[in-house]
């Protein structure tokens, strides 16, 4: 509660380290983990994150040329209080303590950079980590099922696998939405994706749009923001959401599934990116709310 109002933060992030995800991978996928070694990036605490195709935004507005040492990631989107340990990995209790300090009742958790594997040629890598992520979320959110909610990542490059994941986790208390993981050049109205929307509707799951900034599949026109992160967040994130929902509506998906909900968790609005208590801005949701 904050000033007497319940707070549902609809754009928070959980980005489990590679070491955490690897605990949950299928035995049959484990022999392929060494192939992902080039995409392991060192992070805090001696851990690593999986990431591919990371883009930086080198130019500051008003300057003629990019700065070689500027990335666009220098801002710290958080309050003055640092997060407790492990809130992005496997310490759900610490995350809920931060939420209590912050005055937040529920966190809607959006996964991290392993989804950039949609940029790799072989979809088996994204599927392997998606399955691991869902198992992790079942454990992480299961400790506080009324406080921590999340989404099912649905690979659009393997629709059969996506539907299988929706059916496996769609009735879980933690799962309130799906996120279609789409290559840059695929539109949501593509007829091959119909089974995903059908499965989401059958399980009363919203379709959540959250565009990518730093990794594939990126937001639209990521090459056309004059190498500046401010312009990207201000213009391309909203465009990504509008483009998605326009395709969704125009493609007749709501006509076929009138009870299906669509939500925009806009990364341009704010978020719990670092897990820090004290962050006060709240994003908004488009269309019907998540359950």
Short mmCIF file of N, CA, C and O in Angstrom, two decimals, residues 13-145:
data_model
loop_
_atom_site.label_atom_id
_atom_site.label_comp_id
_atom_site.label_asym_id
_atom_site.label_seq_id
_atom_site.Cartn_x
_atom_site.Cartn_y
_atom_site.Cartn_z
N UNK A 13 11.48 -6.14 -13.20
CA UNK A 13 12.30 -7.10 -13.92
C UNK A 13 12.91 -8.11 -12.95
O UNK A 13 13.26 -7.76 -11.82
N UNK A 14 13.03 -9.32 -13.42
CA UNK A 14 13.79 -10.34 -12.73
C UNK A 14 14.74 -10.94 -13.76
O UNK A 14 14.31 -11.34 -14.84
N UNK A 15 16.01 -10.93 -13.45
CA UNK A 15 17.01 -11.34 -14.43
C UNK A 15 17.95 -12.37 -13.80
O UNK A 15 19.07 -12.05 -13.41
N UNK A 16 17.48 -13.61 -13.65
CA UNK A 16 18.31 -14.62 -12.99
C UNK A 16 19.62 -14.84 -13.73
O UNK A 16 19.66 -14.86 -14.96
N UNK A 17 20.67 -14.99 -12.95
CA UNK A 17 21.99 -15.22 -13.51
C UNK A 17 22.03 -16.55 -14.27
O UNK A 17 21.21 -17.44 -14.06
N UNK A 18 23.03 -16.66 -15.14
CA UNK A 18 23.21 -17.91 -15.88
C UNK A 18 23.33 -19.09 -14.92
O UNK A 18 22.78 -20.17 -15.16
N UNK A 19 24.04 -18.87 -13.81
CA UNK A 19 24.23 -19.94 -12.84
C UNK A 19 22.91 -20.40 -12.23
O UNK A 19 22.75 -21.58 -11.88
N UNK A 20 21.96 -19.47 -12.08
CA UNK A 20 20.65 -19.82 -11.54
C UNK A 20 19.83 -20.58 -12.58
O UNK A 20 19.26 -21.64 -12.30
N UNK A 21 19.79 -20.06 -13.81
CA UNK A 21 19.02 -20.73 -14.85
C UNK A 21 19.54 -22.14 -15.12
O UNK A 21 18.76 -23.06 -15.39
N UNK A 22 20.85 -22.30 -15.03
CA UNK A 22 21.43 -23.60 -15.37
C UNK A 22 21.00 -24.69 -14.39
O UNK A 22 21.04 -25.88 -14.73
N UNK A 23 20.56 -24.32 -13.20
CA UNK A 23 20.07 -25.33 -12.26
C UNK A 23 18.80 -26.00 -12.79
O UNK A 23 18.47 -27.13 -12.39
N UNK A 24 18.08 -25.30 -13.66
CA UNK A 24 16.74 -25.73 -14.04
C UNK A 24 16.64 -26.26 -15.47
O UNK A 24 15.55 -26.61 -15.90
N UNK A 25 17.73 -26.35 -16.20
CA UNK A 25 17.63 -26.77 -17.60
C UNK A 25 17.31 -28.25 -17.70
O UNK A 25 17.62 -29.05 -16.79
N UNK A 26 16.68 -28.64 -18.80
CA UNK A 26 16.40 -30.05 -19.07
C UNK A 26 17.71 -30.83 -19.14
O UNK A 26 18.70 -30.33 -19.69
N UNK A 27 17.73 -32.06 -18.64
CA UNK A 27 18.94 -32.88 -18.78
C UNK A 27 19.38 -33.02 -20.23
O UNK A 27 20.58 -33.03 -20.52
N UNK A 28 18.42 -33.10 -21.14
CA UNK A 28 18.78 -33.25 -22.54
C UNK A 28 19.39 -32.01 -23.15
O UNK A 28 20.10 -32.09 -24.18
N UNK A 29 19.14 -30.85 -22.55
CA UNK A 29 19.70 -29.60 -23.07
C UNK A 29 21.05 -29.29 -22.43
O UNK A 29 21.85 -28.54 -23.01
N UNK A 30 21.33 -29.86 -21.28
CA UNK A 30 22.55 -29.51 -20.54
C UNK A 30 23.82 -29.69 -21.37
O UNK A 30 24.74 -28.85 -21.28
N UNK A 31 23.95 -30.72 -22.20
CA UNK A 31 25.18 -30.85 -23.00
C UNK A 31 25.41 -29.69 -23.97
O UNK A 31 26.54 -29.51 -24.45
N UNK A 32 24.38 -28.89 -24.25
CA UNK A 32 24.54 -27.78 -25.18
C UNK A 32 24.96 -26.49 -24.48
O UNK A 32 25.27 -25.50 -25.16
N UNK A 33 24.97 -26.49 -23.16
CA UNK A 33 25.33 -25.26 -22.44
C UNK A 33 26.72 -24.74 -22.82
O UNK A 33 26.90 -23.52 -22.91
N UNK A 34 27.73 -25.59 -23.04
CA UNK A 34 29.04 -25.04 -23.44
C UNK A 34 28.98 -24.20 -24.71
O UNK A 34 29.81 -23.30 -24.89
N UNK A 35 28.01 -24.45 -25.59
CA UNK A 35 27.88 -23.64 -26.80
C UNK A 35 27.48 -22.20 -26.48
O UNK A 35 27.65 -21.30 -27.33
N UNK A 36 26.94 -21.98 -25.29
CA UNK A 36 26.51 -20.65 -24.89
C UNK A 36 27.59 -19.87 -24.15
O UNK A 36 27.37 -18.73 -23.76
N UNK A 37 28.75 -20.47 -23.97
CA UNK A 37 29.83 -19.79 -23.24
C UNK A 37 30.17 -18.43 -23.82
O UNK A 37 30.40 -17.47 -23.07
N UNK A 38 30.21 -18.25 -25.15
CA UNK A 38 30.54 -16.91 -25.69
C UNK A 38 29.53 -15.83 -25.30
O UNK A 38 29.84 -14.64 -25.42
N UNK A 39 28.35 -16.24 -24.85
CA UNK A 39 27.30 -15.26 -24.54
C UNK A 39 27.13 -15.07 -23.04
O UNK A 39 26.15 -14.49 -22.59
N UNK A 40 28.08 -15.55 -22.27
CA UNK A 40 28.08 -15.33 -20.82
C UNK A 40 28.81 -14.03 -20.54
O UNK A 40 29.98 -13.88 -20.88
N UNK A 41 28.15 -13.10 -19.88
CA UNK A 41 28.76 -11.82 -19.54
C UNK A 41 28.86 -11.70 -18.03
O UNK A 41 27.89 -11.98 -17.31
N UNK A 42 30.03 -11.31 -17.54
CA UNK A 42 30.23 -11.18 -16.10
C UNK A 42 29.31 -10.12 -15.52
O UNK A 42 29.08 -9.07 -16.13
N UNK A 43 28.78 -10.41 -14.34
CA UNK A 43 27.94 -9.45 -13.63
C UNK A 43 28.35 -9.42 -12.17
O UNK A 43 29.40 -9.97 -11.80
N UNK A 44 27.55 -8.80 -11.33
CA UNK A 44 27.93 -8.61 -9.93
C UNK A 44 28.03 -9.93 -9.19
O UNK A 44 27.35 -10.92 -9.52
N UNK A 45 28.85 -9.94 -8.17
CA UNK A 45 28.93 -11.09 -7.28
C UNK A 45 29.59 -12.31 -7.88
O UNK A 45 29.38 -13.43 -7.39
N UNK A 46 30.37 -12.12 -8.93
CA UNK A 46 31.04 -13.25 -9.55
C UNK A 46 30.13 -14.11 -10.41
O UNK A 46 30.55 -15.19 -10.85
N UNK A 47 28.91 -13.66 -10.67
CA UNK A 47 27.97 -14.41 -11.50
C UNK A 47 28.04 -13.92 -12.94
O UNK A 47 28.82 -13.04 -13.28
N UNK A 48 27.20 -14.50 -13.79
CA UNK A 48 27.17 -14.15 -15.21
C UNK A 48 25.74 -14.05 -15.68
O UNK A 48 24.83 -14.61 -15.07
N UNK A 49 25.56 -13.32 -16.78
CA UNK A 49 24.27 -13.26 -17.44
C UNK A 49 24.43 -13.70 -18.89
O UNK A 49 25.46 -13.45 -19.52
N UNK A 50 23.40 -14.37 -19.38
CA UNK A 50 23.37 -14.69 -20.79
C UNK A 50 22.86 -13.49 -21.56
O UNK A 50 21.81 -12.93 -21.25
N UNK A 51 23.59 -13.09 -22.58
CA UNK A 51 23.15 -11.98 -23.41
C UNK A 51 23.78 -12.10 -24.79
O UNK A 51 24.91 -12.59 -24.93
N UNK A 52 23.04 -11.66 -25.79
CA UNK A 52 23.51 -11.73 -27.17
C UNK A 52 23.15 -10.42 -27.87
O UNK A 52 22.07 -9.85 -27.66
N UNK A 53 24.05 -9.95 -28.72
CA UNK A 53 23.76 -8.82 -29.60
C UNK A 53 23.51 -7.51 -28.88
O UNK A 53 22.71 -6.70 -29.35
N UNK A 54 24.18 -7.27 -27.77
CA UNK A 54 23.91 -6.05 -26.99
C UNK A 54 24.26 -4.80 -27.79
O UNK A 54 25.32 -4.71 -28.41
N UNK A 55 23.35 -3.85 -27.77
CA UNK A 55 23.54 -2.58 -28.46
C UNK A 55 23.69 -1.46 -27.44
O UNK A 55 22.99 -1.44 -26.42
N UNK A 56 24.59 -0.53 -27.71
CA UNK A 56 24.72 0.67 -26.90
C UNK A 56 24.33 1.89 -27.73
O UNK A 56 24.27 1.83 -28.96
N UNK A 57 24.05 2.98 -27.03
CA UNK A 57 23.63 4.23 -27.66
C UNK A 57 24.65 5.29 -27.25
O UNK A 57 24.65 5.76 -26.12
N UNK A 58 25.54 5.64 -28.19
CA UNK A 58 26.77 6.34 -27.84
C UNK A 58 26.65 7.85 -27.84
O UNK A 58 27.54 8.54 -27.33
N UNK A 59 25.60 8.40 -28.41
CA UNK A 59 25.58 9.85 -28.59
C UNK A 59 24.70 10.54 -27.54
O UNK A 59 23.60 10.10 -27.23
N UNK A 60 25.20 11.64 -27.01
CA UNK A 60 24.44 12.52 -26.11
C UNK A 60 23.79 13.61 -26.97
O UNK A 60 24.45 14.19 -27.85
N UNK A 61 22.52 13.88 -26.74
CA UNK A 61 21.84 14.89 -27.54
C UNK A 61 22.55 16.24 -27.44
O UNK A 61 23.01 16.64 -26.37
N UNK A 62 22.66 16.91 -28.56
CA UNK A 62 23.34 18.20 -28.61
C UNK A 62 24.80 18.10 -28.97
O UNK A 62 25.46 19.12 -29.19
N UNK A 63 25.32 16.87 -29.02
CA UNK A 63 26.72 16.68 -29.39
C UNK A 63 26.83 16.15 -30.82
O UNK A 63 25.96 15.40 -31.29
N UNK A 64 27.88 16.52 -31.49
CA UNK A 64 28.00 16.21 -32.92
C UNK A 64 28.32 14.76 -33.19
O UNK A 64 27.92 14.21 -34.22
N UNK A 65 29.04 14.13 -32.29
CA UNK A 65 29.53 12.78 -32.55
C UNK A 65 29.33 11.90 -31.33
O UNK A 65 29.21 12.38 -30.20
N UNK A 66 29.27 10.58 -31.53
CA UNK A 66 29.16 9.67 -30.39
C UNK A 66 30.39 9.73 -29.50
O UNK A 66 31.48 10.09 -29.94
N UNK A 67 30.20 9.39 -28.24
CA UNK A 67 31.32 9.23 -27.31
C UNK A 67 31.68 7.75 -27.25
O UNK A 67 30.82 6.91 -26.98
N UNK A 68 32.93 7.45 -27.44
CA UNK A 68 33.34 6.05 -27.46
C UNK A 68 33.09 5.36 -26.13
O UNK A 68 32.83 4.15 -26.09
N UNK A 69 33.14 6.10 -25.02
CA UNK A 69 33.01 5.49 -23.70
C UNK A 69 31.61 5.67 -23.11
O UNK A 69 31.39 5.42 -21.93
N UNK A 70 30.65 6.11 -23.92
CA UNK A 70 29.29 6.32 -23.44
C UNK A 70 28.42 5.19 -23.98
O UNK A 70 28.49 4.83 -25.15
N UNK A 71 27.57 4.61 -23.13
CA UNK A 71 26.77 3.45 -23.52
C UNK A 71 25.28 3.75 -23.57
O UNK A 71 24.52 2.99 -24.18
N UNK A 72 24.83 4.78 -22.87
CA UNK A 72 23.41 5.01 -22.69
C UNK A 72 22.86 4.35 -21.45
O UNK A 72 21.70 4.57 -21.08
N UNK A 73 23.67 3.55 -20.78
CA UNK A 73 23.23 2.82 -19.59
C UNK A 73 23.72 3.47 -18.30
O UNK A 73 23.62 2.87 -17.22
N UNK A 74 24.25 4.69 -18.41
CA UNK A 74 24.85 5.30 -17.23
C UNK A 74 23.82 5.74 -16.18
O UNK A 74 24.15 5.89 -15.02
N UNK A 75 22.58 5.96 -16.59
CA UNK A 75 21.56 6.40 -15.63
C UNK A 75 21.30 5.29 -14.62
O UNK A 75 21.41 4.10 -14.91
N UNK A 76 20.92 5.70 -13.40
CA UNK A 76 20.56 4.76 -12.35
C UNK A 76 19.11 5.02 -11.99
O UNK A 76 18.79 5.96 -11.28
N UNK A 77 18.23 4.15 -12.51
CA UNK A 77 16.79 4.36 -12.34
C UNK A 77 16.34 3.74 -11.03
O UNK A 77 15.73 2.67 -11.00
N UNK A 78 16.68 4.40 -9.94
CA UNK A 78 16.28 3.86 -8.65
C UNK A 78 16.41 4.96 -7.61
O UNK A 78 17.01 6.00 -7.84
N UNK A 79 15.83 4.68 -6.45
CA UNK A 79 15.94 5.62 -5.36
C UNK A 79 17.27 5.50 -4.65
O UNK A 79 18.20 4.83 -5.13
N UNK A 80 17.37 6.10 -3.49
CA UNK A 80 18.65 6.14 -2.79
C UNK A 80 18.97 4.88 -2.03
O UNK A 80 20.11 4.71 -1.59
N UNK A 81 18.02 3.98 -1.87
CA UNK A 81 18.25 2.77 -1.10
C UNK A 81 18.60 1.61 -2.03
O UNK A 81 17.86 1.32 -2.98
N UNK A 82 19.70 0.94 -1.76
CA UNK A 82 20.12 -0.17 -2.61
C UNK A 82 19.28 -1.41 -2.32
O UNK A 82 18.76 -1.58 -1.20
N UNK A 83 19.13 -2.28 -3.30
CA UNK A 83 18.34 -3.50 -3.09
C UNK A 83 19.06 -4.46 -2.16
O UNK A 83 20.28 -4.45 -2.03
N UNK A 84 18.28 -5.29 -1.54
CA UNK A 84 18.86 -6.39 -0.76
C UNK A 84 19.48 -7.42 -1.72
O UNK A 84 19.15 -7.45 -2.90
N UNK A 85 20.35 -8.27 -1.21
CA UNK A 85 21.03 -9.23 -2.10
C UNK A 85 20.06 -10.23 -2.71
O UNK A 85 19.07 -10.63 -2.11
N UNK A 86 20.37 -10.62 -3.94
CA UNK A 86 19.71 -11.76 -4.57
C UNK A 86 18.32 -11.53 -5.10
O UNK A 86 17.65 -12.49 -5.52
N UNK A 87 17.85 -10.26 -5.15
CA UNK A 87 16.46 -10.03 -5.55
C UNK A 87 16.23 -10.31 -7.03
O UNK A 87 15.08 -10.50 -7.45
N UNK A 88 17.30 -10.34 -7.83
CA UNK A 88 17.16 -10.68 -9.24
C UNK A 88 17.41 -12.16 -9.50
O UNK A 88 17.21 -12.62 -10.63
N UNK A 89 17.81 -12.89 -8.49
CA UNK A 89 18.21 -14.28 -8.70
C UNK A 89 17.30 -15.26 -7.99
O UNK A 89 16.32 -15.72 -8.55
N UNK A 90 17.57 -15.55 -6.72
CA UNK A 90 16.81 -16.59 -6.05
C UNK A 90 16.41 -16.23 -4.63
O UNK A 90 15.99 -17.10 -3.86
N UNK A 91 16.51 -14.94 -4.28
CA UNK A 91 16.16 -14.52 -2.93
C UNK A 91 14.82 -13.79 -2.95
O UNK A 91 14.75 -12.56 -2.81
N UNK A 92 13.75 -14.54 -3.11
CA UNK A 92 12.42 -13.94 -3.18
C UNK A 92 12.05 -13.22 -1.89
O UNK A 92 11.38 -12.19 -1.92
N UNK A 93 12.48 -13.75 -0.77
CA UNK A 93 12.15 -13.10 0.50
C UNK A 93 12.72 -11.70 0.57
O UNK A 93 12.06 -10.75 1.04
N UNK A 94 13.95 -11.52 0.09
CA UNK A 94 14.54 -10.18 0.08
C UNK A 94 13.80 -9.25 -0.87
O UNK A 94 13.65 -8.05 -0.59
N UNK A 95 13.33 -9.78 -1.97
CA UNK A 95 12.58 -8.93 -2.89
C UNK A 95 11.29 -8.43 -2.24
O UNK A 95 10.93 -7.26 -2.37
N UNK A 96 10.60 -9.32 -1.55
CA UNK A 96 9.36 -8.93 -0.90
C UNK A 96 9.63 -7.93 0.22
O UNK A 96 8.84 -7.00 0.44
N UNK A 97 10.74 -8.07 0.91
CA UNK A 97 11.10 -7.06 1.92
C UNK A 97 11.33 -5.70 1.27
O UNK A 97 10.91 -4.67 1.81
N UNK A 98 11.99 -5.69 0.13
CA UNK A 98 12.14 -4.43 -0.61
C UNK A 98 10.78 -3.86 -1.02
O UNK A 98 10.54 -2.65 -0.97
N UNK A 99 9.90 -4.73 -1.46
CA UNK A 99 8.55 -4.29 -1.83
C UNK A 99 7.82 -3.67 -0.64
O UNK A 99 7.13 -2.65 -0.78
N UNK A 100 8.00 -4.27 0.52
CA UNK A 100 7.36 -3.72 1.71
C UNK A 100 7.91 -2.34 2.03
O UNK A 100 7.16 -1.42 2.39
N UNK A 101 9.22 -2.18 1.90
CA UNK A 101 9.82 -0.86 2.13
C UNK A 101 9.30 0.15 1.13
O UNK A 101 9.10 1.33 1.44
N UNK A 102 9.09 -0.30 -0.09
CA UNK A 102 8.70 0.55 -1.19
C UNK A 102 7.21 0.88 -1.17
O UNK A 102 6.76 1.87 -1.77
N UNK A 103 6.43 0.03 -0.52
CA UNK A 103 4.99 0.22 -0.51
C UNK A 103 4.30 -0.42 -1.70
O UNK A 103 3.25 0.05 -2.15
N UNK A 104 4.89 -1.50 -2.21
CA UNK A 104 4.34 -2.18 -3.39
C UNK A 104 3.72 -3.50 -2.96
O UNK A 104 4.34 -4.29 -2.26
N UNK A 105 2.50 -3.75 -3.43
CA UNK A 105 1.79 -4.97 -3.05
C UNK A 105 2.16 -6.15 -3.93
O UNK A 105 2.34 -7.27 -3.44
N UNK A 106 2.24 -5.92 -5.26
CA UNK A 106 2.48 -7.01 -6.20
C UNK A 106 3.50 -6.55 -7.25
O UNK A 106 3.45 -5.41 -7.71
N UNK A 107 4.40 -7.44 -7.59
CA UNK A 107 5.33 -7.22 -8.69
C UNK A 107 4.98 -8.14 -9.84
O UNK A 107 4.82 -9.36 -9.66
N UNK A 108 4.87 -7.57 -11.03
CA UNK A 108 4.76 -8.33 -12.27
C UNK A 108 6.17 -8.41 -12.85
O UNK A 108 6.75 -7.39 -13.23
N UNK A 109 6.72 -9.61 -12.92
CA UNK A 109 8.13 -9.83 -13.22
C UNK A 109 8.33 -10.12 -14.70
O UNK A 109 7.71 -11.03 -15.26
N UNK A 110 9.22 -9.37 -15.31
CA UNK A 110 9.55 -9.52 -16.73
C UNK A 110 10.98 -10.06 -16.82
O UNK A 110 11.89 -9.53 -16.19
N UNK A 111 11.19 -11.13 -17.60
CA UNK A 111 12.51 -11.77 -17.63
C UNK A 111 13.56 -10.93 -18.32
O UNK A 111 13.28 -9.96 -19.01
N UNK A 112 14.81 -11.38 -18.14
CA UNK A 112 15.95 -10.59 -18.55
C UNK A 112 16.55 -10.99 -19.88
O UNK A 112 15.88 -11.50 -20.79
N UNK A 113 17.86 -10.81 -19.98
CA UNK A 113 18.53 -10.76 -21.28
C UNK A 113 18.69 -12.12 -21.95
O UNK A 113 19.11 -12.17 -23.11
N UNK A 114 18.37 -13.21 -21.27
CA UNK A 114 18.47 -14.50 -21.98
C UNK A 114 17.51 -14.54 -23.16
O UNK A 114 17.72 -15.31 -24.11
N UNK A 115 16.47 -13.71 -23.15
CA UNK A 115 15.54 -13.68 -24.29
C UNK A 115 16.21 -13.16 -25.56
O UNK A 115 15.67 -13.31 -26.65
N UNK A 116 17.38 -12.56 -25.42
CA UNK A 116 18.11 -12.09 -26.61
C UNK A 116 18.52 -13.24 -27.50
O UNK A 116 18.91 -13.02 -28.67
N UNK A 117 18.44 -14.48 -27.00
CA UNK A 117 18.79 -15.63 -27.84
C UNK A 117 17.83 -15.82 -28.99
O UNK A 117 18.08 -16.67 -29.86
N UNK A 118 16.76 -15.03 -29.03
CA UNK A 118 15.91 -15.01 -30.21
C UNK A 118 16.71 -14.54 -31.43
O UNK A 118 16.31 -14.79 -32.57
N UNK A 119 17.84 -13.89 -31.19
CA UNK A 119 18.72 -13.45 -32.27
C UNK A 119 19.66 -14.53 -32.77
O UNK A 119 20.32 -14.33 -33.81
N UNK A 120 19.75 -15.66 -32.08
CA UNK A 120 20.58 -16.76 -32.55
C UNK A 120 19.83 -17.57 -33.59
O UNK A 120 18.60 -17.65 -33.60
N UNK A 121 20.58 -18.21 -34.46
CA UNK A 121 19.96 -18.94 -35.57
C UNK A 121 19.16 -20.14 -35.08
O UNK A 121 18.10 -20.46 -35.62
N UNK A 122 19.65 -20.81 -34.06
CA UNK A 122 19.02 -22.04 -33.58
C UNK A 122 18.04 -21.72 -32.46
O UNK A 122 18.45 -21.32 -31.37
N UNK A 123 16.74 -21.92 -32.66
CA UNK A 123 15.78 -21.61 -31.59
C UNK A 123 15.86 -22.55 -30.40
O UNK A 123 15.24 -22.28 -29.36
N UNK A 124 16.61 -23.64 -30.51
CA UNK A 124 16.73 -24.57 -29.39
C UNK A 124 17.31 -23.88 -28.15
O UNK A 124 16.99 -24.27 -27.02
N UNK A 125 18.15 -22.86 -28.36
CA UNK A 125 18.76 -22.20 -27.21
C UNK A 125 17.73 -21.38 -26.43
O UNK A 125 17.68 -21.42 -25.20
N UNK A 126 16.89 -20.63 -27.15
CA UNK A 126 15.87 -19.87 -26.43
C UNK A 126 14.88 -20.81 -25.75
O UNK A 126 14.46 -20.57 -24.62
N UNK A 127 14.52 -21.92 -26.42
CA UNK A 127 13.58 -22.86 -25.83
C UNK A 127 14.17 -23.48 -24.56
O UNK A 127 13.49 -23.60 -23.53
N UNK A 128 15.44 -23.86 -24.62
CA UNK A 128 16.07 -24.47 -23.45
C UNK A 128 16.07 -23.56 -22.25
O UNK A 128 15.80 -24.00 -21.12
N UNK A 129 16.36 -22.27 -22.45
CA UNK A 129 16.41 -21.35 -21.32
C UNK A 129 15.01 -20.89 -20.92
O UNK A 129 14.78 -20.58 -19.75
N UNK A 130 14.08 -20.82 -21.86
CA UNK A 130 12.70 -20.50 -21.51
C UNK A 130 12.16 -21.55 -20.54
O UNK A 130 11.54 -21.24 -19.52
N UNK A 131 12.39 -22.81 -20.85
CA UNK A 131 11.89 -23.88 -19.98
C UNK A 131 12.55 -23.80 -18.60
O UNK A 131 11.88 -23.99 -17.58
N UNK A 132 13.83 -23.51 -18.58
CA UNK A 132 14.51 -23.35 -17.29
C UNK A 132 13.95 -22.16 -16.52
O UNK A 132 13.74 -22.23 -15.30
N UNK A 133 13.69 -21.07 -17.22
CA UNK A 133 13.16 -19.87 -16.57
C UNK A 133 11.80 -20.13 -15.94
O UNK A 133 11.53 -19.70 -14.81
N UNK A 134 10.94 -20.85 -16.61
CA UNK A 134 9.62 -21.12 -16.05
C UNK A 134 9.72 -21.96 -14.78
O UNK A 134 8.99 -21.72 -13.81
N UNK A 135 10.61 -22.92 -14.77
CA UNK A 135 10.80 -23.71 -13.55
C UNK A 135 11.33 -22.85 -12.41
O UNK A 135 10.91 -22.98 -11.25
N UNK A 136 12.25 -21.98 -12.76
CA UNK A 136 12.77 -21.05 -11.75
C UNK A 136 11.66 -20.16 -11.21
O UNK A 136 11.57 -19.93 -10.00
N UNK A 137 10.81 -19.64 -12.10
CA UNK A 137 9.73 -18.76 -11.66
C UNK A 137 8.76 -19.50 -10.74
O UNK A 137 8.22 -18.91 -9.79
N UNK A 138 8.51 -20.76 -11.01
CA UNK A 138 7.63 -21.53 -10.14
C UNK A 138 8.18 -21.58 -8.72
O UNK A 138 7.41 -21.47 -7.75
N UNK A 139 9.48 -21.72 -8.59
CA UNK A 139 10.09 -21.73 -7.25
C UNK A 139 10.14 -20.33 -6.65
O UNK A 139 9.79 -20.12 -5.49
N UNK A 140 10.58 -19.36 -7.46
CA UNK A 140 10.77 -17.99 -6.96
C UNK A 140 9.45 -17.38 -6.51
O UNK A 140 9.32 -16.86 -5.41
N UNK A 141 8.44 -17.44 -7.38
CA UNK A 141 7.14 -16.85 -7.04
C UNK A 141 6.36 -17.72 -6.06
O UNK A 141 5.49 -17.21 -5.34
N UNK A 142 6.66 -19.03 -6.06
CA UNK A 142 5.92 -19.93 -5.19
C UNK A 142 6.07 -19.63 -3.72
O UNK A 142 5.21 -20.00 -2.91
N UNK A 143 7.15 -18.95 -3.34
CA UNK A 143 7.33 -18.58 -1.94
C UNK A 143 6.35 -17.49 -1.51
O UNK A 143 6.00 -17.41 -0.34
N UNK A 144 5.92 -16.66 -2.47
CA UNK A 144 5.03 -15.54 -2.17
C UNK A 144 4.01 -15.42 -3.32
O UNK A 144 4.02 -14.45 -4.07
N UNK A 145 3.12 -16.40 -3.44
CA UNK A 145 2.26 -16.45 -4.63
C UNK A 145 1.29 -15.30 -4.76
O UNK A 145 0.78 -15.05 -5.86
#
